[in-house]
């Protein structure tokens, strides 16, 4: 970061920016979506993918190659289901599954990363297997989990609270606003520690 980074102001989001300048600043998904419409860039696929497509468009280069979208098999479980119901290929975490799991497991059930992965990768297994998987993963689920890079605010707040155990919500959100208004190295990920000044 340059010596003048503390005095820099975030530029207006426009088609006049370079890809690197776009990457130097925090933008909301809503802001990026407006720019994507203006540039005619595909808006789907999440914030990180959209930002990469915008960087390419602003620099006049080909967008990054994206993996082809998986086609859904179209088959989804419908009620009624029971423990012997087999999970089909392409099944998603649906309301039908949520209702079944809440009946079998109780009101504490929620689709966490372990259960989302089981449903997504569990074609051919039964819902009884899924219930057993829920119970088998509760100890691991209670451990702190990695927060995905797309959840920048959550990652920042986790790190800020670890360094400021007595800090309150108002202070944390003020620190977040200051963090997101600072420029960053476009080549690195936007982590809390890389932008906090000593």
Coordinates of C-alpha atoms in Angstrom, one line a residue:
X1 CA 0.0 0.0 0.0
X2 CA 1.3 3.4 -0.8
X3 CA 2.2 6.1 1.8
X4 CA -0.7 8.1 0.5
X5 CA -3.2 5.3 1.0
X6 CA -4.8 7.0 4.0
X7 CA -5.7 10.0 2.0
X8 CA -7.0 8.2 -1.1
X9 CA -10.7 8.2 -1.7
X10 CA -12.6 5.5 -3.4
X11 CA -13.3 6.6 -7.0
X12 CA -16.8 6.7 -8.6
X13 CA -17.6 3.4 -10.0
X14 CA -17.7 3.9 -13.8
X15 CA -16.6 2.5 -17.1
X16 CA -13.5 4.8 -16.9
X17 CA -11.9 2.7 -14.2
X18 CA -9.2 0.1 -15.0
X19 CA -9.6 -3.5 -13.9
X20 CA -6.9 -3.0 -11.2
X21 CA -8.5 0.1 -9.9
X22 CA -11.8 -1.7 -9.6
X23 CA -10.0 -4.5 -7.6
X24 CA -8.4 -1.9 -5.3
X25 CA -11.7 -1.0 -3.7
X26 CA -14.6 -2.7 -1.9
X27 CA -17.8 -2.6 -3.9
X28 CA -21.2 -4.1 -3.0
X29 CA -22.8 -6.6 -5.3
X30 CA -25.5 -4.0 -6.1
X31 CA -22.9 -1.5 -7.3
X32 CA -21.1 -4.2 -9.4
X33 CA -24.4 -5.2 -10.9
X34 CA -25.2 -1.7 -12.1
X35 CA -21.7 -1.5 -13.7
X36 CA -22.3 -4.9 -15.3
X37 CA -25.5 -3.7 -16.9
X38 CA -23.8 -0.7 -18.2
X39 CA -21.0 -2.8 -19.7
X40 CA -23.2 -5.6 -20.9
X41 CA -21.4 -8.1 -18.7
X42 CA -23.2 -11.3 -17.5
X43 CA -24.3 -10.7 -13.9
X44 CA -24.7 -14.2 -12.5
X45 CA -22.4 -16.4 -10.6
X46 CA -21.7 -14.5 -7.4
X47 CA -19.8 -11.4 -6.5
X48 CA -16.3 -12.7 -7.0
X49 CA -17.0 -14.1 -10.4
X50 CA -18.8 -10.9 -11.4
X51 CA -15.9 -8.7 -10.2
X52 CA -13.5 -10.8 -12.3
X53 CA -15.6 -10.4 -15.4
X54 CA -15.8 -6.7 -14.8
X55 CA -12.0 -6.4 -14.4
X56 CA -11.6 -8.1 -17.8
X57 CA -14.2 -5.9 -19.5
X58 CA -12.7 -2.7 -18.1
X59 CA -9.3 -3.8 -19.3
X60 CA -10.6 -4.9 -22.7
X61 CA -9.5 -8.5 -22.4
X62 CA -11.4 -11.7 -22.7
X63 CA -13.3 -12.7 -19.6
X64 CA -12.0 -15.6 -17.4
X65 CA -13.1 -19.0 -18.7
X66 CA -15.9 -20.2 -16.5
X67 CA -16.8 -23.9 -16.0
X68 CA -19.9 -24.9 -17.9
X69 CA -23.0 -24.8 -15.8
X70 CA -24.2 -28.2 -14.7
X71 CA -27.6 -29.1 -16.0
X72 CA -30.1 -30.2 -13.5
X73 CA -31.5 -33.7 -13.9
X74 CA -34.9 -32.2 -13.2
X75 CA -35.8 -35.0 -10.7
X76 CA -36.4 -33.7 -7.2
X77 CA -37.9 -35.3 -4.1
X78 CA -41.5 -34.6 -3.4
X79 CA -43.4 -35.3 -0.2
X80 CA -44.0 -37.7 1.3
X81 CA -40.5 -39.0 2.0
X82 CA -39.2 -41.3 4.7
X83 CA -35.9 -42.9 5.8
X84 CA -35.8 -45.3 2.9
X85 CA -36.2 -42.5 0.3
X86 CA -33.1 -42.5 -2.0
X87 CA -31.5 -39.1 -2.7
X88 CA -31.5 -38.6 -6.5
X89 CA -28.7 -37.0 -8.6
X90 CA -28.9 -33.2 -8.5
X91 CA -31.1 -33.0 -5.4
X92 CA -30.9 -29.7 -3.6
X93 CA -31.6 -28.7 0.0
X94 CA -35.3 -28.3 -0.4
X95 CA -38.2 -27.5 1.9
X96 CA -39.3 -31.2 1.6
X97 CA -36.0 -32.3 3.0
X98 CA -36.0 -29.6 5.7
X99 CA -39.4 -30.7 6.9
X100 CA -38.3 -34.4 6.9
X101 CA -35.1 -33.6 8.8
X102 CA -36.8 -31.4 11.4
X103 CA -39.3 -34.3 12.0
X104 CA -36.5 -36.8 12.4
X105 CA -33.8 -34.7 14.1
X106 CA -35.8 -31.9 15.8
X107 CA -36.0 -28.1 15.6
X108 CA -32.2 -27.7 15.9
X109 CA -31.8 -29.1 12.4
X110 CA -30.4 -26.7 9.8
X111 CA -28.6 -27.2 6.5
X112 CA -25.0 -26.5 7.5
X113 CA -22.0 -27.2 5.2
X114 CA -21.9 -30.9 6.2
X115 CA -25.5 -31.5 5.3
X116 CA -25.4 -29.4 2.1
X117 CA -22.5 -31.4 0.9
X118 CA -24.1 -34.7 1.9
X119 CA -27.3 -33.8 -0.1
X120 CA -25.3 -32.6 -3.1
X121 CA -22.9 -35.6 -3.2
X122 CA -25.2 -38.2 -1.7
X123 CA -27.0 -39.5 -4.8
X124 CA -28.0 -43.1 -4.2
X125 CA -27.9 -42.9 -0.4
X126 CA -31.0 -42.7 1.8
X127 CA -32.5 -40.0 4.0
X128 CA -31.8 -42.3 6.9
X129 CA -28.1 -42.2 5.9
X130 CA -28.4 -38.4 5.9
X131 CA -29.9 -38.4 9.4
X132 CA -27.0 -40.6 10.6
X133 CA -24.6 -38.2 8.9
X134 CA -26.1 -35.2 10.8
X135 CA -25.5 -36.9 14.1
X136 CA -22.0 -38.1 13.2
X137 CA -20.9 -34.5 12.2
X138 CA -22.2 -32.6 15.2
X139 CA -18.9 -32.4 17.0
X140 CA -17.0 -31.2 13.9
X141 CA -19.9 -28.8 13.1
X142 CA -19.4 -27.2 16.6
X143 CA -15.8 -26.3 15.8
X144 CA -15.1 -22.9 14.2
X145 CA -15.6 -23.2 10.4
X146 CA -13.7 -21.4 7.6
X147 CA -15.7 -18.4 6.3
X148 CA -15.9 -18.3 2.6
X149 CA -14.1 -15.4 0.9
X150 CA -17.3 -14.2 -0.6
X151 CA -18.4 -13.3 3.0
X152 CA -16.0 -10.5 3.5
X153 CA -17.9 -8.7 6.2
X154 CA -18.2 -11.9 8.2
X155 CA -14.5 -12.6 7.9
X156 CA -13.6 -9.1 8.9
X157 CA -15.9 -9.1 11.9
X158 CA -14.5 -12.5 13.1
X159 CA -10.9 -11.2 12.9
X160 CA -11.8 -7.8 14.4
X161 CA -13.6 -9.4 17.3
X162 CA -10.6 -11.7 18.0
X163 CA -8.3 -8.7 18.2
X164 CA -10.8 -6.5 20.2
X165 CA -12.6 -8.9 22.6
X166 CA -14.1 -6.0 24.5
X167 CA -15.3 -4.2 21.5
X168 CA -18.9 -3.6 20.7
X169 CA -21.0 -3.9 17.5
X170 CA -20.9 -0.1 16.9
X171 CA -17.1 -0.1 17.0
X172 CA -16.8 -3.2 14.8
X173 CA -19.1 -1.7 12.2
X174 CA -17.2 1.6 12.2
X175 CA -14.0 -0.4 11.7
X176 CA -15.6 -2.3 8.9
X177 CA -16.6 1.0 7.1
X178 CA -13.0 2.3 7.5
X179 CA -11.7 -1.1 6.2
X180 CA -13.8 -1.2 3.1
X181 CA -13.0 2.5 2.2
X182 CA -9.3 1.7 2.1
X183 CA -7.5 0.7 -1.1
X184 CA -6.0 -2.7 -1.3
X185 CA -3.6 -4.6 -3.5
X186 CA -5.6 -5.9 -6.4
X187 CA -3.5 -9.0 -6.6
X188 CA -4.2 -10.1 -3.0
X189 CA -7.3 -11.2 -1.2
X190 CA -9.0 -8.6 0.9
X191 CA -8.3 -9.9 4.4
X192 CA -8.6 -7.9 7.5
X193 CA -4.9 -8.2 8.5
X194 CA -3.6 -7.0 5.1
X195 CA -5.4 -3.7 5.4
X196 CA -5.1 -2.9 9.1
X197 CA -2.3 -0.4 9.7
X198 CA 0.1 -1.2 12.6

